[in-house]
CSV table of C-alpha atoms and ligand atoms in Angstrom, one decimal:
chain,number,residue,atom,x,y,z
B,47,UNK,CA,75.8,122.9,90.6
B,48,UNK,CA,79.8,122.5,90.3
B,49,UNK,CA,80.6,119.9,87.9
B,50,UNK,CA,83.6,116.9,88.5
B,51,UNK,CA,84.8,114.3,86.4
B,52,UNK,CA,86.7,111.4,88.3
B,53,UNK,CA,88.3,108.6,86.2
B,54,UNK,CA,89.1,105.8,87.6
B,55,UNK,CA,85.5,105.9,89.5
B,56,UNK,CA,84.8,102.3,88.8
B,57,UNK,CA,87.9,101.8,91.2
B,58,UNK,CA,87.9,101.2,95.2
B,59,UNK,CA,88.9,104.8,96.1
B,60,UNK,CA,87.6,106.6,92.7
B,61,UNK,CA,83.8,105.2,93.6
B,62,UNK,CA,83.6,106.6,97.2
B,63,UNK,CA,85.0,109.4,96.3
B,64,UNK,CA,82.5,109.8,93.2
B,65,UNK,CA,79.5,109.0,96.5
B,66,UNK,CA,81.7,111.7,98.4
B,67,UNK,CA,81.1,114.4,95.6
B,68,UNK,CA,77.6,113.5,94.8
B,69,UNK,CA,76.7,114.2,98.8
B,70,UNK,CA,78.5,117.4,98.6
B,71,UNK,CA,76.4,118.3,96.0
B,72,UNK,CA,78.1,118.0,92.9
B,73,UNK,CA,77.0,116.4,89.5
B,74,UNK,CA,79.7,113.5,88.5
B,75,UNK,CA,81.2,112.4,85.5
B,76,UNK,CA,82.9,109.0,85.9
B,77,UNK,CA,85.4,107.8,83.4
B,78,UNK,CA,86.2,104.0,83.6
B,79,UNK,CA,87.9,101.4,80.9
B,80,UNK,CA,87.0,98.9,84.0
B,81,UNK,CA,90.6,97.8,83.5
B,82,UNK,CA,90.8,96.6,87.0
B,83,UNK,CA,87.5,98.5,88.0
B,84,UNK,CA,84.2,96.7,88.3
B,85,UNK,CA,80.7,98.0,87.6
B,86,UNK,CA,79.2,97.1,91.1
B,87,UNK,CA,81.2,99.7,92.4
B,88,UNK,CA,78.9,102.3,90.7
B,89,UNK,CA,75.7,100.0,90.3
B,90,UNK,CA,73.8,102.1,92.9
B,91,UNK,CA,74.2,105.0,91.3
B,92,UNK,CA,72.5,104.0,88.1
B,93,UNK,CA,69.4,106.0,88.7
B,94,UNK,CA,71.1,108.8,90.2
B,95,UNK,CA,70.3,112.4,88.6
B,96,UNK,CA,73.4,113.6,89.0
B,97,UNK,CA,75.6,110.9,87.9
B,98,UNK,CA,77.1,110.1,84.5
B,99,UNK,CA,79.2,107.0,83.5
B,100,UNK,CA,81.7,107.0,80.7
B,101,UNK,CA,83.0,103.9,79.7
B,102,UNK,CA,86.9,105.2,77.8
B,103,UNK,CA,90.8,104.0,78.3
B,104,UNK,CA,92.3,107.8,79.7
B,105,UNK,CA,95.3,106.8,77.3
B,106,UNK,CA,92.9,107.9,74.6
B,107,UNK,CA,92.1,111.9,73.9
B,108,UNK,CA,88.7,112.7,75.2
B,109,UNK,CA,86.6,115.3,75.8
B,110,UNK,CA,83.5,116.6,77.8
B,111,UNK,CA,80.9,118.7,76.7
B,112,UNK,CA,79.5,121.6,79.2
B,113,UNK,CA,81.6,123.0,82.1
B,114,UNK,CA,84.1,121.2,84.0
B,115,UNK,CA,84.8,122.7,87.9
B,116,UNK,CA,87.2,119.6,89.1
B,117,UNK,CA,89.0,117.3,87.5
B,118,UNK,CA,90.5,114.4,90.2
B,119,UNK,CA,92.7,111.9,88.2
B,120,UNK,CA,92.6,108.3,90.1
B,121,UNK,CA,93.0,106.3,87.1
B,122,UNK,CA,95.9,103.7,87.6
B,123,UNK,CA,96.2,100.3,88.2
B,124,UNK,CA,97.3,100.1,92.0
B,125,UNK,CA,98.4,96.9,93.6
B,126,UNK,CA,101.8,95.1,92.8
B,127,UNK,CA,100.0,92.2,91.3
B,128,UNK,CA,97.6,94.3,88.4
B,129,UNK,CA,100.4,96.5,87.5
B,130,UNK,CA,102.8,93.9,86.8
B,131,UNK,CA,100.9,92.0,85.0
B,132,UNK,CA,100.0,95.1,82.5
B,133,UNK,CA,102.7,96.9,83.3
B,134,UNK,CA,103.0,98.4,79.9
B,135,UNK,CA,99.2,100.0,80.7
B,136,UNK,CA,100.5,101.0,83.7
B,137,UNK,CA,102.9,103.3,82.3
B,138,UNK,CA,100.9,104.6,79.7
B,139,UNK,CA,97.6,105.7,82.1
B,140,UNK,CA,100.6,107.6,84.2
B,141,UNK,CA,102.0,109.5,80.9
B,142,UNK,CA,99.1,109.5,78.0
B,143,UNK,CA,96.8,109.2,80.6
B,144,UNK,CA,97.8,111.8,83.0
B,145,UNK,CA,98.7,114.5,79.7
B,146,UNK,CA,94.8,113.7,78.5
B,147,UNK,CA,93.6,115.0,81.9
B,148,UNK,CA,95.8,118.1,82.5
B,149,UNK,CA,94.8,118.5,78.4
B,150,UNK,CA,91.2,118.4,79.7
B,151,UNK,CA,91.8,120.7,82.4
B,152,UNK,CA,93.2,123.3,80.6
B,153,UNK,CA,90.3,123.4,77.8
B,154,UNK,CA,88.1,124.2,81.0
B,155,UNK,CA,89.9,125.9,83.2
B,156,UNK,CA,89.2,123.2,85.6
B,157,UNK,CA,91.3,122.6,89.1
B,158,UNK,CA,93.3,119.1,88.8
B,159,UNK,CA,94.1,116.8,91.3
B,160,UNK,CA,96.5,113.7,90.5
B,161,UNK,CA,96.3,110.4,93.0
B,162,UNK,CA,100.0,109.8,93.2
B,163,UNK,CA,101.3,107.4,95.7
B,164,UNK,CA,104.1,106.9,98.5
B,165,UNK,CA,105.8,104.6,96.3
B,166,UNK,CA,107.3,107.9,95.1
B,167,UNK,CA,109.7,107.4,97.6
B,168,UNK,CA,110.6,103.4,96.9
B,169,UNK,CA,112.4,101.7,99.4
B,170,UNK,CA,113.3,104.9,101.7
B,171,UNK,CA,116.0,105.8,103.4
B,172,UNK,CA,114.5,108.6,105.4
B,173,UNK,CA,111.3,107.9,108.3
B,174,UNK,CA,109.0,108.6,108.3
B,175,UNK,CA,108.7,110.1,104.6
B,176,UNK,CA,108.3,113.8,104.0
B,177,UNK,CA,107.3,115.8,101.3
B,178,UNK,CA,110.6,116.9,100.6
B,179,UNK,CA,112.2,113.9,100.0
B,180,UNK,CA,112.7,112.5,96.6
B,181,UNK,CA,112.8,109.0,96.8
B,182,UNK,CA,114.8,105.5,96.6
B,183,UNK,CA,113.5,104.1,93.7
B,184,UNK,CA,114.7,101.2,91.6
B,185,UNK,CA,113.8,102.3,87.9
B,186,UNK,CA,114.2,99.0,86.5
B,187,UNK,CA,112.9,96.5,89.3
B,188,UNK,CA,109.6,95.1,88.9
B,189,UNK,CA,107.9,97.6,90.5
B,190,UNK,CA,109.4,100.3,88.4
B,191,UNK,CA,106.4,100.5,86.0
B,192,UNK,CA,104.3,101.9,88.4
B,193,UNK,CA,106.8,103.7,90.7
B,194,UNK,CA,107.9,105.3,87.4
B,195,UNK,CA,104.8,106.3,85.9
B,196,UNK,CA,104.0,108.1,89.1
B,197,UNK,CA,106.9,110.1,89.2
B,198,UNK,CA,106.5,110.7,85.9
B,199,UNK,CA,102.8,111.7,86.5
B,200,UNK,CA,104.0,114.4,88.9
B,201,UNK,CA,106.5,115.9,86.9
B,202,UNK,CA,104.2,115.9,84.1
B,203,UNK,CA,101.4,117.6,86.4
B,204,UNK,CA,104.5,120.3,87.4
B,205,UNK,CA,105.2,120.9,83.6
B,206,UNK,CA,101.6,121.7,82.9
B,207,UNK,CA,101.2,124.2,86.1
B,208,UNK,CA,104.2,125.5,85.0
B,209,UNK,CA,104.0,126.1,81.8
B,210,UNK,CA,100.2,126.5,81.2
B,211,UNK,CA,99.4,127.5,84.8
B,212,UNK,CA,97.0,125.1,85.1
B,213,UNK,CA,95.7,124.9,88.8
B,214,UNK,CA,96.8,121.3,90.3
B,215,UNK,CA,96.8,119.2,93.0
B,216,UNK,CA,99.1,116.2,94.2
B,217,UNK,CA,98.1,114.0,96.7
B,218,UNK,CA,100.7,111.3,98.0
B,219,UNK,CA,98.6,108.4,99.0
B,220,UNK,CA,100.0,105.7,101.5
B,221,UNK,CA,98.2,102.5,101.6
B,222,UNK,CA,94.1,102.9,102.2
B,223,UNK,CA,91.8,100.2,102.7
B,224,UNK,CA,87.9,99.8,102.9
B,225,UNK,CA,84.7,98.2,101.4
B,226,UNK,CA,84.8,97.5,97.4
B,227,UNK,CA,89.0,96.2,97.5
B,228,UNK,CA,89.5,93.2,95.4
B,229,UNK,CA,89.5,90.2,97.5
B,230,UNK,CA,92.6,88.7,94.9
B,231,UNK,CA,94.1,92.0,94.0
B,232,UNK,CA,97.4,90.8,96.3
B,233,UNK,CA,97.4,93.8,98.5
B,234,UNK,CA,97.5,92.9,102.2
B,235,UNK,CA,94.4,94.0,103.7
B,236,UNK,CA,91.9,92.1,101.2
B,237,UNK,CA,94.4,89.1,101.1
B,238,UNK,CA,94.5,88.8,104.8
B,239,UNK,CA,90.6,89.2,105.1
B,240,UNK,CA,89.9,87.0,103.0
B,241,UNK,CA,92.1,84.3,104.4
B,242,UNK,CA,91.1,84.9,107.9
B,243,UNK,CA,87.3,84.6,106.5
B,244,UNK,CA,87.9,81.1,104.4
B,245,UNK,CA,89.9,79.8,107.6
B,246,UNK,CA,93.0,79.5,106.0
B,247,UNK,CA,96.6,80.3,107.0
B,248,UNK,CA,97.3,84.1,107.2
B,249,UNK,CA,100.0,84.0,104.4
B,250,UNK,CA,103.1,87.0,105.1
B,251,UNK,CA,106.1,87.9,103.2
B,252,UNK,CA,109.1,87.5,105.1
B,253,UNK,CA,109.6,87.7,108.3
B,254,UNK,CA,106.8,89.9,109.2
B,255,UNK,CA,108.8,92.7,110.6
B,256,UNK,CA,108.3,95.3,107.6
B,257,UNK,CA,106.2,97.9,109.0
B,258,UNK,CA,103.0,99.6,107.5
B,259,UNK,CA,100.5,102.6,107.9
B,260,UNK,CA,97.0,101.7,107.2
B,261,UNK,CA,94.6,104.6,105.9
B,262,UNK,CA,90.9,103.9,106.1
B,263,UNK,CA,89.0,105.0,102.6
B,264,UNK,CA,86.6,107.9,104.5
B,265,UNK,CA,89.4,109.4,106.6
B,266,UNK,CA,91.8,109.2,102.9
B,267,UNK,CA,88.8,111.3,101.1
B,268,UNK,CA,88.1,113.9,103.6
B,269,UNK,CA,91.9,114.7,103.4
B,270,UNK,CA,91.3,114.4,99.2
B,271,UNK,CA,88.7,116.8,99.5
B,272,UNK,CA,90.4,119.4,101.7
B,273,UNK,CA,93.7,119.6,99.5
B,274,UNK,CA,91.8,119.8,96.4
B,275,UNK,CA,89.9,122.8,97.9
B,276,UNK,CA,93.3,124.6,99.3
B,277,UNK,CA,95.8,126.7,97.8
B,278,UNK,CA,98.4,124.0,97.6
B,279,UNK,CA,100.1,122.2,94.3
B,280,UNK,CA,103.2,120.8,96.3
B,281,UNK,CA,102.6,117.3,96.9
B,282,UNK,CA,100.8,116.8,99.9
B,283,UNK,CA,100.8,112.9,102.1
B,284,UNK,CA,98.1,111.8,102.9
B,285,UNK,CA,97.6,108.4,105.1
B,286,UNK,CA,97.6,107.1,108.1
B,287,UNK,CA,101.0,107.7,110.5
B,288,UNK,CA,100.0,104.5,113.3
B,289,UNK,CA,102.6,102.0,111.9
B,290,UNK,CA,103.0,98.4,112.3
B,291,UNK,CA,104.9,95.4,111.9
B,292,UNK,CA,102.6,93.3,109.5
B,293,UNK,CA,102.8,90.5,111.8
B,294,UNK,CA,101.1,92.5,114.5
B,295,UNK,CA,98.5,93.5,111.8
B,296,UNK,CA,97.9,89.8,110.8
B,297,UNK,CA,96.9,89.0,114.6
B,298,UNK,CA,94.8,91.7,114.8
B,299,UNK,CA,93.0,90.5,111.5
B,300,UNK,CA,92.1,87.3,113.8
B,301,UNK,CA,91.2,89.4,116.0
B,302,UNK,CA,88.7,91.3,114.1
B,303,UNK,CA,87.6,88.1,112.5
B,304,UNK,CA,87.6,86.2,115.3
B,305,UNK,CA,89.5,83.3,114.2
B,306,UNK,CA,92.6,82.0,115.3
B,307,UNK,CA,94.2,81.2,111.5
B,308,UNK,CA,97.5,80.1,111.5
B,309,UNK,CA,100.2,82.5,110.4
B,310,UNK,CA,102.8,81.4,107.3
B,311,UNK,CA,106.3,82.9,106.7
B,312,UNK,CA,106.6,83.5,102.6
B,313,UNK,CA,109.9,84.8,100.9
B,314,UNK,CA,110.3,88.4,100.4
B,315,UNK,CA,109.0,89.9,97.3
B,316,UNK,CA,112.3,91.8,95.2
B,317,UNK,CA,111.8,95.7,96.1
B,318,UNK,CA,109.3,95.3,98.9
B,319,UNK,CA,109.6,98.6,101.2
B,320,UNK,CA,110.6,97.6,104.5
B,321,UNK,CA,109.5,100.8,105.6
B,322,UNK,CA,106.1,103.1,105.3
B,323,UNK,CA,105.2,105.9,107.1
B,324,UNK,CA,103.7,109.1,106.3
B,325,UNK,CA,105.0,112.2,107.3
B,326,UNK,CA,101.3,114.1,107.9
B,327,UNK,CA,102.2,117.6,109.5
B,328,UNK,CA,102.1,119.3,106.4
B,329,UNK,CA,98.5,117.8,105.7
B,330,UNK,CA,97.6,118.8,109.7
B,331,UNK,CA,99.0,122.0,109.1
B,332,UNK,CA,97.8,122.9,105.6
B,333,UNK,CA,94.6,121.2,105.7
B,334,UNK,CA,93.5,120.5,109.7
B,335,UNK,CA,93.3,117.3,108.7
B,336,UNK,CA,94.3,113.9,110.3
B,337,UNK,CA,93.1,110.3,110.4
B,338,UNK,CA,90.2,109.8,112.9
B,339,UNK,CA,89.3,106.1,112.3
B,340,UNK,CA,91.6,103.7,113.8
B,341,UNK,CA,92.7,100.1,111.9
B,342,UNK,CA,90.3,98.0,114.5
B,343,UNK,CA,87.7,100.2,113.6
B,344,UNK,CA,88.3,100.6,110.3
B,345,UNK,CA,88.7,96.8,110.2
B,346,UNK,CA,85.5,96.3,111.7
B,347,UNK,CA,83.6,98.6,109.0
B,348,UNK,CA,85.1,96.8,106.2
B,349,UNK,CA,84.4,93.3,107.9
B,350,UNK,CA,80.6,92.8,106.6
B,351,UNK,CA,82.2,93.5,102.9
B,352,UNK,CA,84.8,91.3,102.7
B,353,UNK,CA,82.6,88.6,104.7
B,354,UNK,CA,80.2,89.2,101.4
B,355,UNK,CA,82.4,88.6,99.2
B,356,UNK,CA,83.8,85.2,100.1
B,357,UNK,CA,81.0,83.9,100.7
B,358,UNK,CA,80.0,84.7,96.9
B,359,UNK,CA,83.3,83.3,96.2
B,360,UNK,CA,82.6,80.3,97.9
B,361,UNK,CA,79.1,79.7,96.5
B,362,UNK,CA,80.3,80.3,93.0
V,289,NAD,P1,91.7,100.5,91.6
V,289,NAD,O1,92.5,99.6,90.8
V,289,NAD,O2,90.6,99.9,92.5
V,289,NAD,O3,91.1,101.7,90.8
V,289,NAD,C1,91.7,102.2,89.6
V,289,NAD,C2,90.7,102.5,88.6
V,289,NAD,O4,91.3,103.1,87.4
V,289,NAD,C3,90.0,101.2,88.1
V,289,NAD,O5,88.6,101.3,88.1
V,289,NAD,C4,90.5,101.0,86.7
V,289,NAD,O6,89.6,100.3,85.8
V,289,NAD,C5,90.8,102.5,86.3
V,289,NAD,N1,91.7,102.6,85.2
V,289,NAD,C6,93.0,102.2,85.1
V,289,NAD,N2,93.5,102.5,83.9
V,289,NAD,C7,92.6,103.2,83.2
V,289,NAD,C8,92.6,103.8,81.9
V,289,NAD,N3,93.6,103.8,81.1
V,289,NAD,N4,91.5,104.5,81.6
V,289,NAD,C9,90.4,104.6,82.4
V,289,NAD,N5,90.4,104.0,83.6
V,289,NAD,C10,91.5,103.3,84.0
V,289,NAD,O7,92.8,101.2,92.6
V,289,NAD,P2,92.6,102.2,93.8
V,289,NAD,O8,93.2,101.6,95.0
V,289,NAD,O9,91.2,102.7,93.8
V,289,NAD,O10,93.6,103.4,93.4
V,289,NAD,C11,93.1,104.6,92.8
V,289,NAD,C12,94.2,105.6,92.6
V,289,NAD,O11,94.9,105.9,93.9
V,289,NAD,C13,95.3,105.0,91.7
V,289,NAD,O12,95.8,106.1,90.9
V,289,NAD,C14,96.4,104.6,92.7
V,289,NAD,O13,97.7,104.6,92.1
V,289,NAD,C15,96.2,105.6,93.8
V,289,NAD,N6,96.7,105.0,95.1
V,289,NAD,C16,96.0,104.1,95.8
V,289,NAD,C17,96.5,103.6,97.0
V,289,NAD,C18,95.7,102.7,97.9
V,289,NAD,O14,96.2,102.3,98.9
V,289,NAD,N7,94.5,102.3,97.5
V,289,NAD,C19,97.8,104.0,97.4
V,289,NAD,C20,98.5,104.9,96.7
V,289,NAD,C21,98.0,105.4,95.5
């Protein structure tokens, strides 16, 4: 039975991708410091034969015993509000961190695969975003410590196939959404759920107009899965191209919901993208993969989650 560790499995994306590898048939090692995971995540694995949990901050050396087949790094916090406030963490799970696993890999012979992100490219100046390009990013803003850390990550990941020939994997996520997203992790899906769900005011930052590309979780793995199992180390996007204005998205949230919330105008966050959109033809072409889920549908799927959770919230 191949063998993966995944840290960061406590996380949204790291704990379906942990279910994803366990139906494929593998045994799973999950690494977590629950930093901005949460154990319920993983709680219905407990029982589960082929599942191990491993409670350890990446930023520390570690080791496994017994073989090691895949090694997929998604430990990092992710939204703009966790990162910046431990932003110092931040950078040290995308440097220590990162070095520990590629360490890991190497002792193994194990395949790598690092989560980077389209932050990579900042605020861009190109659209939609390509492999190719290299970015606009502000190395001192406030985003910095996680724009940074990922670029770091990747050159770090390069260094190690390089110089050690390590066999790695880079996959440039653009933003995903699903089931097991913090409702107050201040990234827009969750907040905007949530909202719709209390029967507040849909709160947006500016004037609405910045656009976005919205990846559903199952459609982001299956592409995951695929570039880890190809030939490629060159970072490879992966999201969803269908982009929007985030006002539109807000309306369709009420749609989905079926309420008719209210929409407020907020000032602009400094360094907020104005711009997102993935580039996927090397992906299509590479991998045969594309998105198949779209955001109403994906909405919808999500909807019975998020409902859940407020209403926990609300009886608390
Ligand atoms: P998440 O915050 O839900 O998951 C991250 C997980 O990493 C958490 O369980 C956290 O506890 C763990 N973690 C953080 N630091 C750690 C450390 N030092 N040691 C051990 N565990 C640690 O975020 P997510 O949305 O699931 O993101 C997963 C990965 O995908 C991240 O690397 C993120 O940068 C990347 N990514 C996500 C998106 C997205 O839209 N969700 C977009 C781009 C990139």
């Amino acid at each position: 039975m191949p063998r993966a560790l995944v840290t960061g499995g406590a996380g949204f994306l790291g704990s379906h991708l942990t279910d994803k590898l366990l139906a494929n048939g593998y045994e799973v090692v999950v690494m977590d410091n629950y930093v901005t995971g949460d154990p319920r995540n993983l709680a219905h694995l407990k029982d589960h034969p082929s599942f191990e949990f491993i409670e350890h901050d990446i930023t520390e050396p570690f080791t496994l015993d017994g073989s090691l087949d895949r090694i997929f790094n998604m430990a990092s916090p992710a939204s703009p509000i966790d990162y910046q406030q431990i932003p110092i963490e931040t950078l040290e799970v995308g440097s220590y961190g990162v070095q520990n696993c590629l360490d890991l890999a190497k002792e193994k012979g194990a395949r790598f695969l690092q989560a980077s992100t389209s932050e990579c490219y900042g605020d861009p100046e190109i659209h939609p975003q390509v492999e190719t390009y290299w970015g606009n990013v502000n190395p001192i803003g406030p985003r910095s410590c996680y724009d940074e850390a990922k670029r770091f990550a990747e050159a770090m990941v390069m260094a190690y196939h390089r110089a050690h020939g390590v066999e790695t994997r880079m996959v440039r996520i653009f933003n995903t959404y699903g089931p097991r997203m913090r409702l107050h992790d201040g990234r827009v899906v969750p907040a905007l759920m949530g909202s719709a769900l209390r029967g507040e005011a849909l709160t947006i930052f500016g004037d609405g107009s910045q656009t976005r590309s919205f990846c559903y979780v199952d459609d982001l793995l299956e592409g995951i899965c695929r570039l880890m199992e190809s030939d490629e180390h060159l970072p490879t996007n992966i999201g969803n191209p269908v982009e929007m204005s985030i006002l539109d998205f807000a309306k369709t949230v009420n749609e989905v919901v079926g309420s008719s919330q209210p929409i407020q105008f907020d000032p602009l966050p400094e360094n907020d993208p104005k711009i997102r959109k993935p580039d996927i033809t090397k992906a299509k072409t590479l991998l045969d993969w594309e998105p198949t889920i779209d955001l109403r549908t994906g909405l919808m799927k999500s909807l019975d989650y998020f409902r859940a959770r407020v209403t926990e919230e609300t009886e608390a």
